[in-house]
PDB file of C-alpha atoms in Angstrom:
ATOM      1  CA  MET A 200       0.019   0.037  -0.255  1.00 52.00           C
ATOM      2  CA  LYS A 201       2.856   2.303   1.159  1.00 48.00           C
ATOM      3  CA  ILE A 202       4.782   1.096  -2.263  1.00 50.00           C
ATOM      4  CA  ALA A 203       1.616   1.947  -4.489  1.00 51.00           C
ATOM      5  CA  ILE A 204       1.083   5.978  -2.571  1.00 49.00           C
ATOM      6  CA  ALA A 205       5.266   6.981  -3.063  1.00 43.00           C
ATOM      7  CA  ALA A 206       4.461   6.012  -6.723  1.00 46.00           C
ATOM      8  CA  THR A 207       1.339   7.697  -7.130  1.00 47.00           C
ATOM      9  CA  VAL A 208       2.636  10.709  -4.696  1.00 41.00           C
ATOM     10  CA  PHE A 209       6.293  10.188  -7.244  1.00 46.00           C
ATOM     11  CA  ALA A 210       4.681  10.183 -10.501  1.00 43.00           C
ATOM     12  CA  LEU A 211       2.001  13.289 -10.246  1.00 44.00           C
ATOM     13  CA  PHE A 212       5.285  15.558  -9.387  1.00 42.00           C
ATOM     14  CA  ALA A 213       6.505  13.946 -12.398  1.00 44.00           C
ATOM     15  CA  SER A 214       4.015  15.454 -13.996  1.00 44.00           C
ATOM     16  CA  MET A 215       3.539  18.785 -12.372  1.00 46.00           C
ATOM     17  CA  THR A 216       7.207  18.907 -13.178  1.00 45.00           C
ATOM     18  CA  ALA A 217       6.695  18.289 -17.264  1.00 50.00           C
ATOM     19  CA  HIS A 218       3.859  20.362 -17.120  1.00 49.00           C
ATOM     20  CA  ALA A 219       6.133  23.209 -15.944  1.00 50.00           C
ATOM     21  CA  GLN A 220       8.347  22.592 -18.297  1.00 60.00           C
ATOM     22  CA  GLN A 221       6.257  22.783 -20.615  1.00 77.00           C
ATOM     23  CA  ASP A 222       4.954  26.135 -19.556  1.00 90.00           C
ATOM     24  CA  TYR A 223       7.686  27.772 -19.593  1.00 98.00           C
ATOM     25  CA  PRO A 224       8.016  30.384 -18.798  1.00 98.00           C
ATOM     26  CA  ASN A 225       4.464  31.609 -17.742  1.00 97.00           C
ATOM     27  CA  ARG A 226       6.078  34.180 -15.494  1.00 98.00           C
ATOM     28  CA  PRO A 227       8.982  37.511 -15.742  1.00 98.00           C
ATOM     29  CA  ILE A 228      12.615  36.181 -15.960  1.00 99.00           C
ATOM     30  CA  ARG A 229      14.925  38.191 -13.991  1.00 98.00           C
ATOM     31  CA  LEU A 230      18.677  37.951 -15.259  1.00 98.00           C
ATOM     32  CA  ILE A 231      20.762  39.316 -13.000  1.00 98.00           C
ATOM     33  CA  VAL A 232      23.621  41.135 -14.168  1.00 95.00           C
ATOM     34  CA  PRO A 233      26.633  41.560 -11.550  1.00 92.00           C
ATOM     35  CA  PHE A 234      28.356  44.590 -12.165  1.00 88.00           C
ATOM     36  CA  THR A 235      26.538  48.689 -12.452  1.00 86.00           C
ATOM     37  CA  ALA A 236      24.065  50.028 -14.930  1.00 88.00           C
ATOM     38  CA  GLY A 237      25.996  50.937 -18.143  1.00 85.00           C
ATOM     39  CA  SER A 238      28.954  47.943 -18.651  1.00 85.00           C
ATOM     40  CA  THR A 239      28.994  45.837 -21.112  1.00 88.00           C
ATOM     41  CA  SER A 240      27.596  42.904 -19.802  1.00 91.00           C
ATOM     42  CA  ASP A 241      24.098  45.474 -18.171  1.00 92.00           C
ATOM     43  CA  ILE A 242      23.854  46.912 -21.370  1.00 92.00           C
ATOM     44  CA  SER A 243      24.452  43.364 -23.257  1.00 94.00           C
ATOM     45  CA  ALA A 244      22.562  41.685 -21.141  1.00 96.00           C
ATOM     46  CA  ARG A 245      19.365  43.723 -22.273  1.00 97.00           C
ATOM     47  CA  LEU A 246      19.876  43.682 -25.359  1.00 97.00           C
ATOM     48  CA  ILE A 247      20.298  40.291 -26.000  1.00 98.00           C
ATOM     49  CA  GLY A 248      17.223  40.142 -22.638  1.00 98.00           C
ATOM     50  CA  GLN A 249      14.703  42.698 -24.881  1.00 98.00           C
ATOM     51  CA  LYS A 250      15.256  39.892 -27.358  1.00 98.00           C
ATOM     52  CA  ILE A 251      13.903  36.654 -26.061  1.00 98.00           C
ATOM     53  CA  SER A 252      11.884  38.778 -24.228  1.00 98.00           C
ATOM     54  CA  GLU A 253       9.714  38.586 -27.583  1.00 97.00           C
ATOM     55  CA  SER A 254      10.444  35.278 -28.870  1.00 96.00           C
ATOM     56  CA  LEU A 255       9.330  33.553 -25.447  1.00 97.00           C
ATOM     57  CA  GLY A 256       6.537  36.168 -24.708  1.00 97.00           C
ATOM     58  CA  GLN A 257       7.068  36.629 -20.976  1.00 98.00           C
ATOM     59  CA  PRO A 258       9.496  40.132 -19.465  1.00 98.00           C
ATOM     60  CA  VAL A 259      13.277  39.934 -19.396  1.00 98.00           C
ATOM     61  CA  LEU A 260      13.963  41.999 -16.389  1.00 98.00           C
ATOM     62  CA  VAL A 261      17.575  43.166 -15.803  1.00 97.00           C
ATOM     63  CA  GLU A 262      18.783  43.589 -11.999  1.00 96.00           C
ATOM     64  CA  ASN A 263      23.159  44.835 -11.032  1.00 94.00           C
ATOM     65  CA  ARG A 264      23.734  43.461  -8.060  1.00 93.00           C
ATOM     66  CA  PRO A 265      27.172  44.941  -7.728  1.00 90.00           C
ATOM     67  CA  GLY A 266      29.841  43.430  -5.555  1.00 87.00           C
ATOM     68  CA  ALA A 267      32.790  42.053  -5.143  1.00 87.00           C
ATOM     69  CA  SER A 268      33.757  41.585  -8.489  1.00 84.00           C
ATOM     70  CA  GLY A 269      30.415  39.951  -9.722  1.00 90.00           C
ATOM     71  CA  THR A 270      30.860  37.367  -6.924  1.00 92.00           C
ATOM     72  CA  ILE A 271      27.664  39.216  -4.904  1.00 94.00           C
ATOM     73  CA  GLY A 272      25.071  38.338  -7.853  1.00 96.00           C
ATOM     74  CA  MET A 273      26.953  35.021  -9.500  1.00 97.00           C
ATOM     75  CA  GLN A 274      26.034  33.523  -5.371  1.00 97.00           C
ATOM     76  CA  ALA A 275      22.864  35.577  -5.644  1.00 97.00           C
ATOM     77  CA  VAL A 276      21.651  33.320  -8.340  1.00 98.00           C
ATOM     78  CA  ALA A 277      23.514  30.076  -7.391  1.00 98.00           C
ATOM     79  CA  LYS A 278      21.005  30.300  -4.114  1.00 97.00           C
ATOM     80  CA  SER A 279      18.068  31.183  -6.981  1.00 98.00           C
ATOM     81  CA  LYS A 280      15.009  27.894  -7.311  1.00 98.00           C
ATOM     82  CA  PRO A 281      16.208  26.280 -10.651  1.00 99.00           C
ATOM     83  CA  ASP A 282      13.537  26.875 -11.995  1.00 98.00           C
ATOM     84  CA  GLY A 283      14.793  29.024 -15.393  1.00 98.00           C
ATOM     85  CA  TYR A 284      13.144  32.933 -13.434  1.00 99.00           C
ATOM     86  CA  THR A 285      16.662  33.723 -11.798  1.00 99.00           C
ATOM     87  CA  LEU A 286      19.668  34.109 -14.734  1.00 99.00           C
ATOM     88  CA  ALA A 287      23.475  35.081 -14.762  1.00 98.00           C
ATOM     89  CA  VAL A 288      25.700  37.217 -17.152  1.00 97.00           C
ATOM     90  CA  GLY A 289      28.396  36.445 -16.404  1.00 96.00           C
ATOM     91  CA  SER A 290      32.182  37.694 -17.687  1.00 94.00           C
ATOM     92  CA  VAL A 291      35.372  35.758 -17.506  1.00 95.00           C
ATOM     93  CA  SER A 292      36.159  38.123 -14.502  1.00 91.00           C
ATOM     94  CA  SER A 293      32.709  36.567 -12.940  1.00 94.00           C
ATOM     95  CA  THR A 294      32.589  33.350 -13.648  1.00 97.00           C
ATOM     96  CA  VAL A 295      36.643  32.072 -14.004  1.00 97.00           C
ATOM     97  CA  VAL A 296      38.140  34.624 -11.856  1.00 96.00           C
ATOM     98  CA  PRO A 297      37.331  33.600  -8.765  1.00 95.00           C
ATOM     99  CA  GLN A 298      38.105  30.482  -8.569  1.00 96.00           C
ATOM    100  CA  VAL A 299      41.252  30.664  -9.693  1.00 97.00           C
ATOM    101  CA  LEU A 300      42.750  33.382  -7.858  1.00 95.00           C
ATOM    102  CA  MET A 301      39.945  33.312  -4.742  1.00 95.00           C
ATOM    103  CA  LYS A 302      41.481  31.353  -1.183  1.00 94.00           C
ATOM    104  CA  THR A 303      37.605  30.258  -0.702  1.00 94.00           C
ATOM    105  CA  PRO A 304      36.160  31.475  -4.029  1.00 94.00           C
ATOM    106  CA  PRO A 305      31.641  31.436  -2.330  1.00 94.00           C
ATOM    107  CA  PHE A 306      30.626  28.931  -5.589  1.00 96.00           C
ATOM    108  CA  GLU A 307      31.771  26.587  -7.556  1.00 96.00           C
ATOM    109  CA  LEU A 308      31.513  26.893 -10.654  1.00 97.00           C
ATOM    110  CA  LEU A 309      29.980  24.032 -13.236  1.00 94.00           C
ATOM    111  CA  ARG A 310      29.086  22.536  -9.480  1.00 97.00           C
ATOM    112  CA  ASP A 311      26.645  25.691  -8.920  1.00 98.00           C
ATOM    113  CA  PHE A 312      25.563  26.387 -12.326  1.00 98.00           C
ATOM    114  CA  VAL A 313      24.846  24.924 -16.049  1.00 98.00           C
ATOM    115  CA  PRO A 314      25.888  26.919 -18.376  1.00 99.00           C
ATOM    116  CA  VAL A 315      23.409  28.090 -20.605  1.00 99.00           C
ATOM    117  CA  ALA A 316      24.720  29.925 -24.301  1.00 98.00           C
ATOM    118  CA  LEU A 317      27.735  31.817 -24.410  1.00 98.00           C
ATOM    119  CA  ILE A 318      25.830  35.259 -26.237  1.00 97.00           C
ATOM    120  CA  ALA A 319      29.397  38.214 -27.553  1.00 96.00           C
ATOM    121  CA  SER A 320      33.166  38.325 -26.782  1.00 95.00           C
ATOM    122  CA  THR A 321      35.506  40.131 -27.436  1.00 92.00           C
ATOM    123  CA  ALA A 322      39.661  40.610 -27.354  1.00 93.00           C
ATOM    124  CA  LEU A 323      42.328  42.756 -25.195  1.00 95.00           C
ATOM    125  CA  VAL A 324      44.138  45.013 -26.194  1.00 96.00           C
ATOM    126  CA  LEU A 325      48.378  45.947 -24.014  1.00 98.00           C
ATOM    127  CA  VAL A 326      48.149  49.955 -24.062  1.00 98.00           C
ATOM    128  CA  VAL A 327      50.532  52.882 -23.697  1.00 98.00           C
ATOM    129  CA  ASN A 328      50.452  57.041 -23.422  1.00 98.00           C
ATOM    130  CA  LYS A 329      51.059  58.097 -25.935  1.00 97.00           C
ATOM    131  CA  ASP A 330      53.580  59.719 -24.712  1.00 97.00           C
ATOM    132  CA  SER A 331      55.195  56.239 -23.842  1.00 97.00           C
ATOM    133  CA  PRO A 332      59.144  55.814 -25.595  1.00 97.00           C
ATOM    134  CA  ALA A 333      58.049  51.773 -26.275  1.00 98.00           C
ATOM    135  CA  ASN A 334      56.270  51.688 -30.198  1.00 98.00           C
ATOM    136  CA  SER A 335      56.217  48.382 -29.585  1.00 98.00           C
ATOM    137  CA  VAL A 336      56.408  45.046 -27.185  1.00 98.00           C
ATOM    138  CA  GLN A 337      59.245  44.933 -27.576  1.00 98.00           C
ATOM    139  CA  ASP A 338      60.600  48.371 -27.173  1.00 98.00           C
ATOM    140  CA  LEU A 339      58.626  47.711 -22.959  1.00 98.00           C
ATOM    141  CA  VAL A 340      61.185  44.718 -22.604  1.00 98.00           C
ATOM    142  CA  ALA A 341      64.085  46.851 -23.119  1.00 98.00           C
ATOM    143  CA  GLU A 342      62.848  49.044 -21.111  1.00 97.00           C
ATOM    144  CA  ALA A 343      61.294  47.711 -18.493  1.00 97.00           C
ATOM    145  CA  LYS A 344      64.765  45.966 -18.726  1.00 97.00           C
ATOM    146  CA  ARG A 345      67.249  48.888 -18.297  1.00 96.00           C
ATOM    147  CA  GLU A 346      65.183  49.675 -15.399  1.00 94.00           C
ATOM    148  CA  PRO A 347      63.663  46.775 -12.727  1.00 92.00           C
ATOM    149  CA  GLY A 348      60.422  47.272 -10.908  1.00 88.00           C
ATOM    150  CA  LYS A 349      60.359  51.149 -12.033  1.00 95.00           C
ATOM    151  CA  GLY A 350      56.962  50.299 -14.444  1.00 97.00           C
ATOM    152  CA  THR A 351      54.178  49.712 -13.762  1.00 98.00           C
ATOM    153  CA  TYR A 352      51.212  48.437 -14.625  1.00 97.00           C
ATOM    154  CA  GLY A 353      47.189  49.211 -14.363  1.00 94.00           C
ATOM    155  CA  ASN A 354      45.866  45.556 -12.217  1.00 91.00           C
ATOM    156  CA  SER A 355      41.988  46.726 -13.034  1.00 86.00           C
ATOM    157  CA  ALA A 356      40.510  42.603 -13.497  1.00 87.00           C
ATOM    158  CA  GLY A 357      40.984  40.184 -13.122  1.00 90.00           C
ATOM    159  CA  LEU A 358      41.975  39.088 -16.187  1.00 93.00           C
ATOM    160  CA  TYR A 359      43.935  42.173 -17.451  1.00 93.00           C
ATOM    161  CA  GLN A 360      46.543  40.758 -13.443  1.00 94.00           C
ATOM    162  CA  LEU A 361      46.386  37.047 -15.318  1.00 96.00           C
ATOM    163  CA  CYS A 362      47.852  37.954 -18.952  1.00 96.00           C
ATOM    164  CA  MET A 363      50.478  40.334 -17.586  1.00 97.00           C
ATOM    165  CA  GLU A 364      51.511  37.743 -14.884  1.00 96.00           C
ATOM    166  CA  LEU A 365      52.170  36.360 -17.146  1.00 97.00           C
ATOM    167  CA  PHE A 366      53.446  38.187 -19.919  1.00 98.00           C
ATOM    168  CA  LYS A 367      56.332  39.335 -17.125  1.00 97.00           C
ATOM    169  CA  LEU A 368      57.154  35.623 -16.605  1.00 96.00           C
ATOM    170  CA  GLN A 369      57.580  34.929 -20.048  1.00 97.00           C
ATOM    171  CA  ALA A 370      59.715  38.760 -21.176  1.00 97.00           C
ATOM    172  CA  GLY A 371      61.553  37.906 -17.878  1.00 97.00           C
ATOM    173  CA  ILE A 372      60.117  41.968 -16.954  1.00 97.00           C
ATOM    174  CA  ASP A 373      59.264  43.270 -13.371  1.00 96.00           C
ATOM    175  CA  LEU A 374      56.641  45.185 -13.412  1.00 97.00           C
ATOM    176  CA  LEU A 375      54.767  46.889 -10.704  1.00 96.00           C
ATOM    177  CA  ALA A 376      50.761  46.399  -9.995  1.00 95.00           C
ATOM    178  CA  VAL A 377      48.392  49.126  -9.332  1.00 96.00           C
ATOM    179  CA  GLY A 378      45.144  48.984  -7.875  1.00 90.00           C
ATOM    180  CA  TYR A 379      42.097  50.340  -9.594  1.00 86.00           C
ATOM    181  CA  LYS A 380      38.155  49.542  -9.336  1.00 81.00           C
ATOM    182  CA  GLY A 381      37.894  48.979 -12.722  1.00 82.00           C
ATOM    183  CA  PRO A 382      39.579  49.453 -16.368  1.00 87.00           C
ATOM    184  CA  ALA A 383      38.403  53.072 -16.336  1.00 85.00           C
ATOM    185  CA  ASP A 384      40.224  54.466 -12.938  1.00 90.00           C
ATOM    186  CA  ALA A 385      43.338  52.300 -15.150  1.00 92.00           C
ATOM    187  CA  ALA A 386      42.981  54.104 -18.231  1.00 93.00           C
ATOM    188  CA  THR A 387      42.609  57.197 -16.672  1.00 94.00           C
ATOM    189  CA  ASP A 388      46.454  57.474 -15.466  1.00 97.00           C
ATOM    190  CA  LEU A 389      47.656  55.731 -17.891  1.00 97.00           C
ATOM    191  CA  ILE A 390      46.717  59.013 -20.404  1.00 97.00           C
ATOM    192  CA  ALA A 391      47.696  61.213 -17.739  1.00 97.00           C
ATOM    193  CA  GLY A 392      51.530  59.251 -17.466  1.00 96.00           C
ATOM    194  CA  ARG A 393      51.386  57.814 -14.123  1.00 97.00           C
ATOM    195  CA  LEU A 394      50.674  54.384 -15.449  1.00 97.00           C
ATOM    196  CA  THR A 395      53.843  52.284 -17.768  1.00 98.00           C
ATOM    197  CA  VAL A 396      51.225  50.381 -19.640  1.00 98.00           C
ATOM    198  CA  MET A 397      47.784  48.316 -19.027  1.00 97.00           C
ATOM    199  CA  PRO A 398      45.555  45.914 -20.997  1.00 96.00           C
ATOM    200  CA  ASP A 399      42.223  46.528 -21.465  1.00 92.00           C
ATOM    201  CA  SER A 400      39.238  45.600 -24.044  1.00 90.00           C
ATOM    202  CA  LEU A 401      38.956  46.435 -27.228  1.00 91.00           C
ATOM    203  CA  GLY A 402      35.991  48.299 -27.330  1.00 86.00           C
ATOM    204  CA  ALA A 403      37.467  51.047 -24.962  1.00 86.00           C
ATOM    205  CA  ALA A 404      41.199  51.859 -25.832  1.00 90.00           C
ATOM    206  CA  THR A 405      40.472  51.773 -29.423  1.00 88.00           C
ATOM    207  CA  ARG A 406      38.332  54.984 -28.202  1.00 89.00           C
ATOM    208  CA  ASN A 407      40.827  56.249 -26.162  1.00 93.00           C
ATOM    209  CA  ILE A 408      43.801  55.381 -29.461  1.00 94.00           C
ATOM    210  CA  GLN A 409      41.466  56.782 -31.560  1.00 92.00           C
ATOM    211  CA  ALA A 410      41.274  60.230 -30.370  1.00 95.00           C
ATOM    212  CA  GLY A 411      45.235  59.622 -30.116  1.00 96.00           C
ATOM    213  CA  ARG A 412      44.762  59.260 -25.724  1.00 97.00           C
ATOM    214  CA  THR A 413      46.681  55.711 -26.063  1.00 97.00           C
ATOM    215  CA  LYS A 414      48.331  53.651 -28.225  1.00 97.00           C
ATOM    216  CA  ALA A 415      48.484  49.794 -28.971  1.00 98.00           C
ATOM    217  CA  LEU A 416      51.559  47.381 -28.833  1.00 98.00           C
ATOM    218  CA  ALA A 417      49.755  44.356 -29.904  1.00 98.00           C
ATOM    219  CA  VAL A 418      46.191  41.892 -28.862  1.00 97.00           C
ATOM    220  CA  LEU A 419      46.905  39.406 -26.620  1.00 96.00           C
ATOM    221  CA  SER A 420      44.138  37.261 -28.798  1.00 91.00           C
ATOM    222  CA  THR A 421      45.308  34.628 -30.682  1.00 90.00           C
ATOM    223  CA  ASN A 422      43.330  36.458 -33.724  1.00 91.00           C
ATOM    224  CA  ARG A 423      44.019  40.070 -34.725  1.00 93.00           C
ATOM    225  CA  SER A 424      42.025  42.320 -34.425  1.00 91.00           C
ATOM    226  CA  ALA A 425      40.061  43.696 -37.834  1.00 87.00           C
ATOM    227  CA  ALA A 426      39.422  47.583 -36.055  1.00 89.00           C
ATOM    228  CA  LEU A 427      43.879  47.680 -35.521  1.00 93.00           C
ATOM    229  CA  PRO A 428      44.284  45.267 -38.378  1.00 94.00           C
ATOM    230  CA  GLY A 429      48.408  46.967 -37.702  1.00 96.00           C
ATOM    231  CA  VAL A 430      48.676  45.608 -34.253  1.00 97.00           C
ATOM    232  CA  PRO A 431      50.382  41.802 -33.854  1.00 98.00           C
ATOM    233  CA  THR A 432      49.616  39.812 -31.694  1.00 98.00           C
ATOM    234  CA  MET A 433      51.368  38.254 -28.566  1.00 98.00           C
ATOM    235  CA  THR A 434      51.491  35.512 -30.086  1.00 96.00           C
ATOM    236  CA  GLU A 435      52.886  36.178 -33.284  1.00 97.00           C
ATOM    237  CA  LEU A 436      55.622  37.930 -31.299  1.00 98.00           C
ATOM    238  CA  GLY A 437      57.136  34.722 -29.434  1.00 96.00           C
ATOM    239  CA  TYR A 438      54.454  34.278 -26.663  1.00 97.00           C
ATOM    240  CA  LYS A 439      53.500  31.310 -25.690  1.00 94.00           C
ATOM    241  CA  ASP A 440      49.614  30.774 -24.346  1.00 89.00           C
ATOM    242  CA  PHE A 441      48.639  34.720 -25.325  1.00 93.00           C
ATOM    243  CA  ASP A 442      44.227  33.842 -25.878  1.00 93.00           C
ATOM    244  CA  PHE A 443      43.043  36.265 -23.495  1.00 95.00           C
ATOM    245  CA  ASN A 444      39.394  36.398 -24.117  1.00 92.00           C
ATOM    246  CA  GLY A 445      36.579  38.876 -22.580  1.00 93.00           C
ATOM    247  CA  TRP A 446      33.164  37.229 -22.824  1.00 95.00           C
ATOM    248  CA  ILE A 447      29.577  37.059 -21.586  1.00 96.00           C
ATOM    249  CA  GLY A 448      26.840  33.909 -21.675  1.00 98.00           C
ATOM    250  CA  ILE A 449      24.521  33.264 -19.016  1.00 98.00           C
ATOM    251  CA  LEU A 450      24.322  31.000 -16.435  1.00 99.00           C
ATOM    252  CA  ALA A 451      21.337  28.887 -14.744  1.00 99.00           C
ATOM    253  CA  PRO A 452      20.950  27.724 -10.854  1.00 99.00           C
ATOM    254  CA  ALA A 453      22.514  24.276 -11.118  1.00 98.00           C
ATOM    255  CA  GLY A 454      19.325  21.434 -11.006  1.00 98.00           C
ATOM    256  CA  THR A 455      17.462  23.653 -13.481  1.00 99.00           C
ATOM    257  CA  PRO A 456      16.040  21.217 -16.309  1.00 98.00           C
ATOM    258  CA  ASP A 457      17.614  20.548 -19.618  1.00 98.00           C
ATOM    259  CA  ALA A 458      13.970  20.696 -21.182  1.00 98.00           C
ATOM    260  CA  ILE A 459      14.194  24.234 -20.054  1.00 98.00           C
ATOM    261  CA  VAL A 460      18.221  25.250 -20.524  1.00 99.00           C
ATOM    262  CA  GLN A 461      17.895  23.533 -24.330  1.00 98.00           C
ATOM    263  CA  ARG A 462      15.190  25.587 -24.762  1.00 98.00           C
ATOM    264  CA  LEU A 463      16.954  29.164 -23.197  1.00 99.00           C
ATOM    265  CA  ASN A 464      19.752  28.410 -25.228  1.00 99.00           C
ATOM    266  CA  LEU A 465      17.660  28.403 -28.838  1.00 98.00           C
ATOM    267  CA  GLU A 466      15.993  31.605 -27.777  1.00 98.00           C
ATOM    268  CA  ILE A 467      18.725  32.869 -26.894  1.00 98.00           C
ATOM    269  CA  ASN A 468      21.437  32.031 -29.942  1.00 98.00           C
ATOM    270  CA  ARG A 469      18.647  32.833 -32.746  1.00 98.00           C
ATOM    271  CA  ALA A 470      18.781  36.146 -30.710  1.00 97.00           C
ATOM    272  CA  ALA A 471      22.486  36.011 -31.550  1.00 96.00           C
ATOM    273  CA  ALA A 472      22.432  35.846 -34.668  1.00 96.00           C
ATOM    274  CA  LEU A 473      20.351  39.163 -35.572  1.00 97.00           C
ATOM    275  CA  ASP A 474      21.192  41.489 -37.551  1.00 97.00           C
ATOM    276  CA  GLU A 475      20.430  44.073 -35.857  1.00 96.00           C
ATOM    277  CA  VAL A 476      22.300  42.488 -32.908  1.00 96.00           C
ATOM    278  CA  LYS A 477      25.106  41.934 -34.236  1.00 96.00           C
ATOM    279  CA  GLN A 478      25.614  45.654 -35.348  1.00 95.00           C
ATOM    280  CA  LYS A 479      25.384  47.134 -31.596  1.00 95.00           C
ATOM    281  CA  PHE A 480      27.922  43.923 -30.392  1.00 94.00           C
ATOM    282  CA  THR A 481      30.486  44.949 -33.502  1.00 92.00           C
ATOM    283  CA  ASN A 482      29.198  48.908 -31.957  1.00 90.00           C
ATOM    284  CA  MET A 483      30.656  47.667 -29.082  1.00 90.00           C
ATOM    285  CA  ALA A 484      33.531  46.364 -30.066  1.00 89.00           C
ATOM    286  CA  LEU A 485      31.579  43.331 -29.632  1.00 92.00           C
ATOM    287  CA  ASP A 486      31.164  40.059 -31.139  1.00 92.00           C
ATOM    288  CA  ALA A 487      28.087  38.070 -31.216  1.00 94.00           C
ATOM    289  CA  VAL A 488      28.698  34.958 -30.244  1.00 94.00           C
ATOM    290  CA  ARG A 489      26.805  31.083 -30.324  1.00 95.00           C
ATOM    291  CA  SER A 490      27.286  28.421 -28.522  1.00 97.00           C
ATOM    292  CA  THR A 491      25.802  25.079 -27.018  1.00 98.00           C
ATOM    293  CA  PRO A 492      24.597  24.628 -22.991  1.00 98.00           C
ATOM    294  CA  ARG A 493      27.975  21.916 -24.034  1.00 98.00           C
ATOM    295  CA  GLU A 494      30.885  24.073 -25.308  1.00 98.00           C
ATOM    296  CA  TYR A 495      30.035  26.856 -22.770  1.00 98.00           C
ATOM    297  CA  ALA A 496      30.724  24.230 -20.018  1.00 98.00           C
ATOM    298  CA  GLU A 497      34.077  23.070 -22.058  1.00 98.00           C
ATOM    299  CA  THR A 498      34.710  27.030 -21.929  1.00 97.00           C
ATOM    300  CA  LEU A 499      34.544  27.644 -18.955  1.00 98.00           C
ATOM    301  CA  ALA A 500      36.475  24.361 -17.882  1.00 97.00           C
ATOM    302  CA  ARG A 501      39.444  25.038 -19.630  1.00 96.00           C
ATOM    303  CA  GLU A 502      39.619  28.210 -19.095  1.00 96.00           C
ATOM    304  CA  THR A 503      40.013  27.344 -15.232  1.00 97.00           C
ATOM    305  CA  ALA A 504      41.933  24.858 -15.750  1.00 97.00           C
ATOM    306  CA  LYS A 505      44.674  27.685 -17.944  1.00 96.00           C
ATOM    307  CA  TYR A 506      44.220  30.090 -15.555  1.00 96.00           C
ATOM    308  CA  ALA A 507      44.820  28.497 -12.768  1.00 97.00           C
ATOM    309  CA  LYS A 508      48.610  27.347 -14.653  1.00 96.00           C
ATOM    310  CA  ILE A 509      48.707  30.798 -14.940  1.00 96.00           C
ATOM    311  CA  VAL A 510      48.307  31.405 -11.198  1.00 96.00           C
ATOM    312  CA  LYS A 511      50.833  28.748 -10.322  1.00 96.00           C
ATOM    313  CA  ASP A 512      53.989  29.250 -12.862  1.00 95.00           C
ATOM    314  CA  ALA A 513      53.977  33.344 -11.811  1.00 94.00           C
ATOM    315  CA  ASN A 514      53.421  32.046  -7.897  1.00 94.00           C
ATOM    316  CA  ILE A 515      50.932  34.655  -7.664  1.00 94.00           C
ATOM    317  CA  GLU A 516      48.498  34.774  -4.146  1.00 90.00           C
ATOM    318  CA  ARG A 517      45.424  34.066  -3.328  1.00 91.00           C
ATOM    319  CA  GLN A 518      43.639  36.451  -2.046  1.00 86.00           C
TER     320      GLN A 518
END
């Protein structure tokens, strides 16, 4: 009798769960952005959110929860009900970087989240002040070796710290890391001549280069940028494993039903393929990206291992 009752309850629960998934979504969806309004993640989330709202027939509300390098917002999503109605807008800095730079990350990336889809990526660029004597990476290295410990770099994000520490390690130079709350603050000091060099996103770097405030020495990603065709990649210059990209993606709490994850992936990929979306991303120096949940998961696992190796090889102290 007890077995029959248990079987009936289980069947009823399974039926209700299946119905809820088929009925998804039947209320507004929240996109939690772990950075401030106006950030690249925020603008990208609002653009994609608007398009999937139209296709899903429900409002998609963007909520900003900045702080602690993005981990506050990410942690909030990790603790949310896994029903597809609360999603995270993740970036390298808020997902992979905390796993390798923090002694005790507030979440375990591939345990507490299920990747849904990548939506955009951008190259990183190594820049110096317009009046810097360095006109190439070779010049920068030579200058740093002439005066060890005098040069500085802007440490405004965990990803930027990782790429600069790898550069220092491979070039055999010593540059002092100067901490900033964000890349914009670091760029202000670079332009004012208070910093030697800094990595920056393609969009921000291009604006300052075109305005004559800075100059680019190298692209920190695998391929040259169409926006800066004359600027070589670090790989071309002989540096190894220099493939640093800033990307943005959507994640759901672990335990979110696969049917919901696949539905969201389908709609997000459709949105990212729209000419209007691709053009707006291009205007922000972003490339629209489409992926499966598995491909996104593989990206997260691969980059976590890659950056953990940099932390170990460069002897970076975890905070």
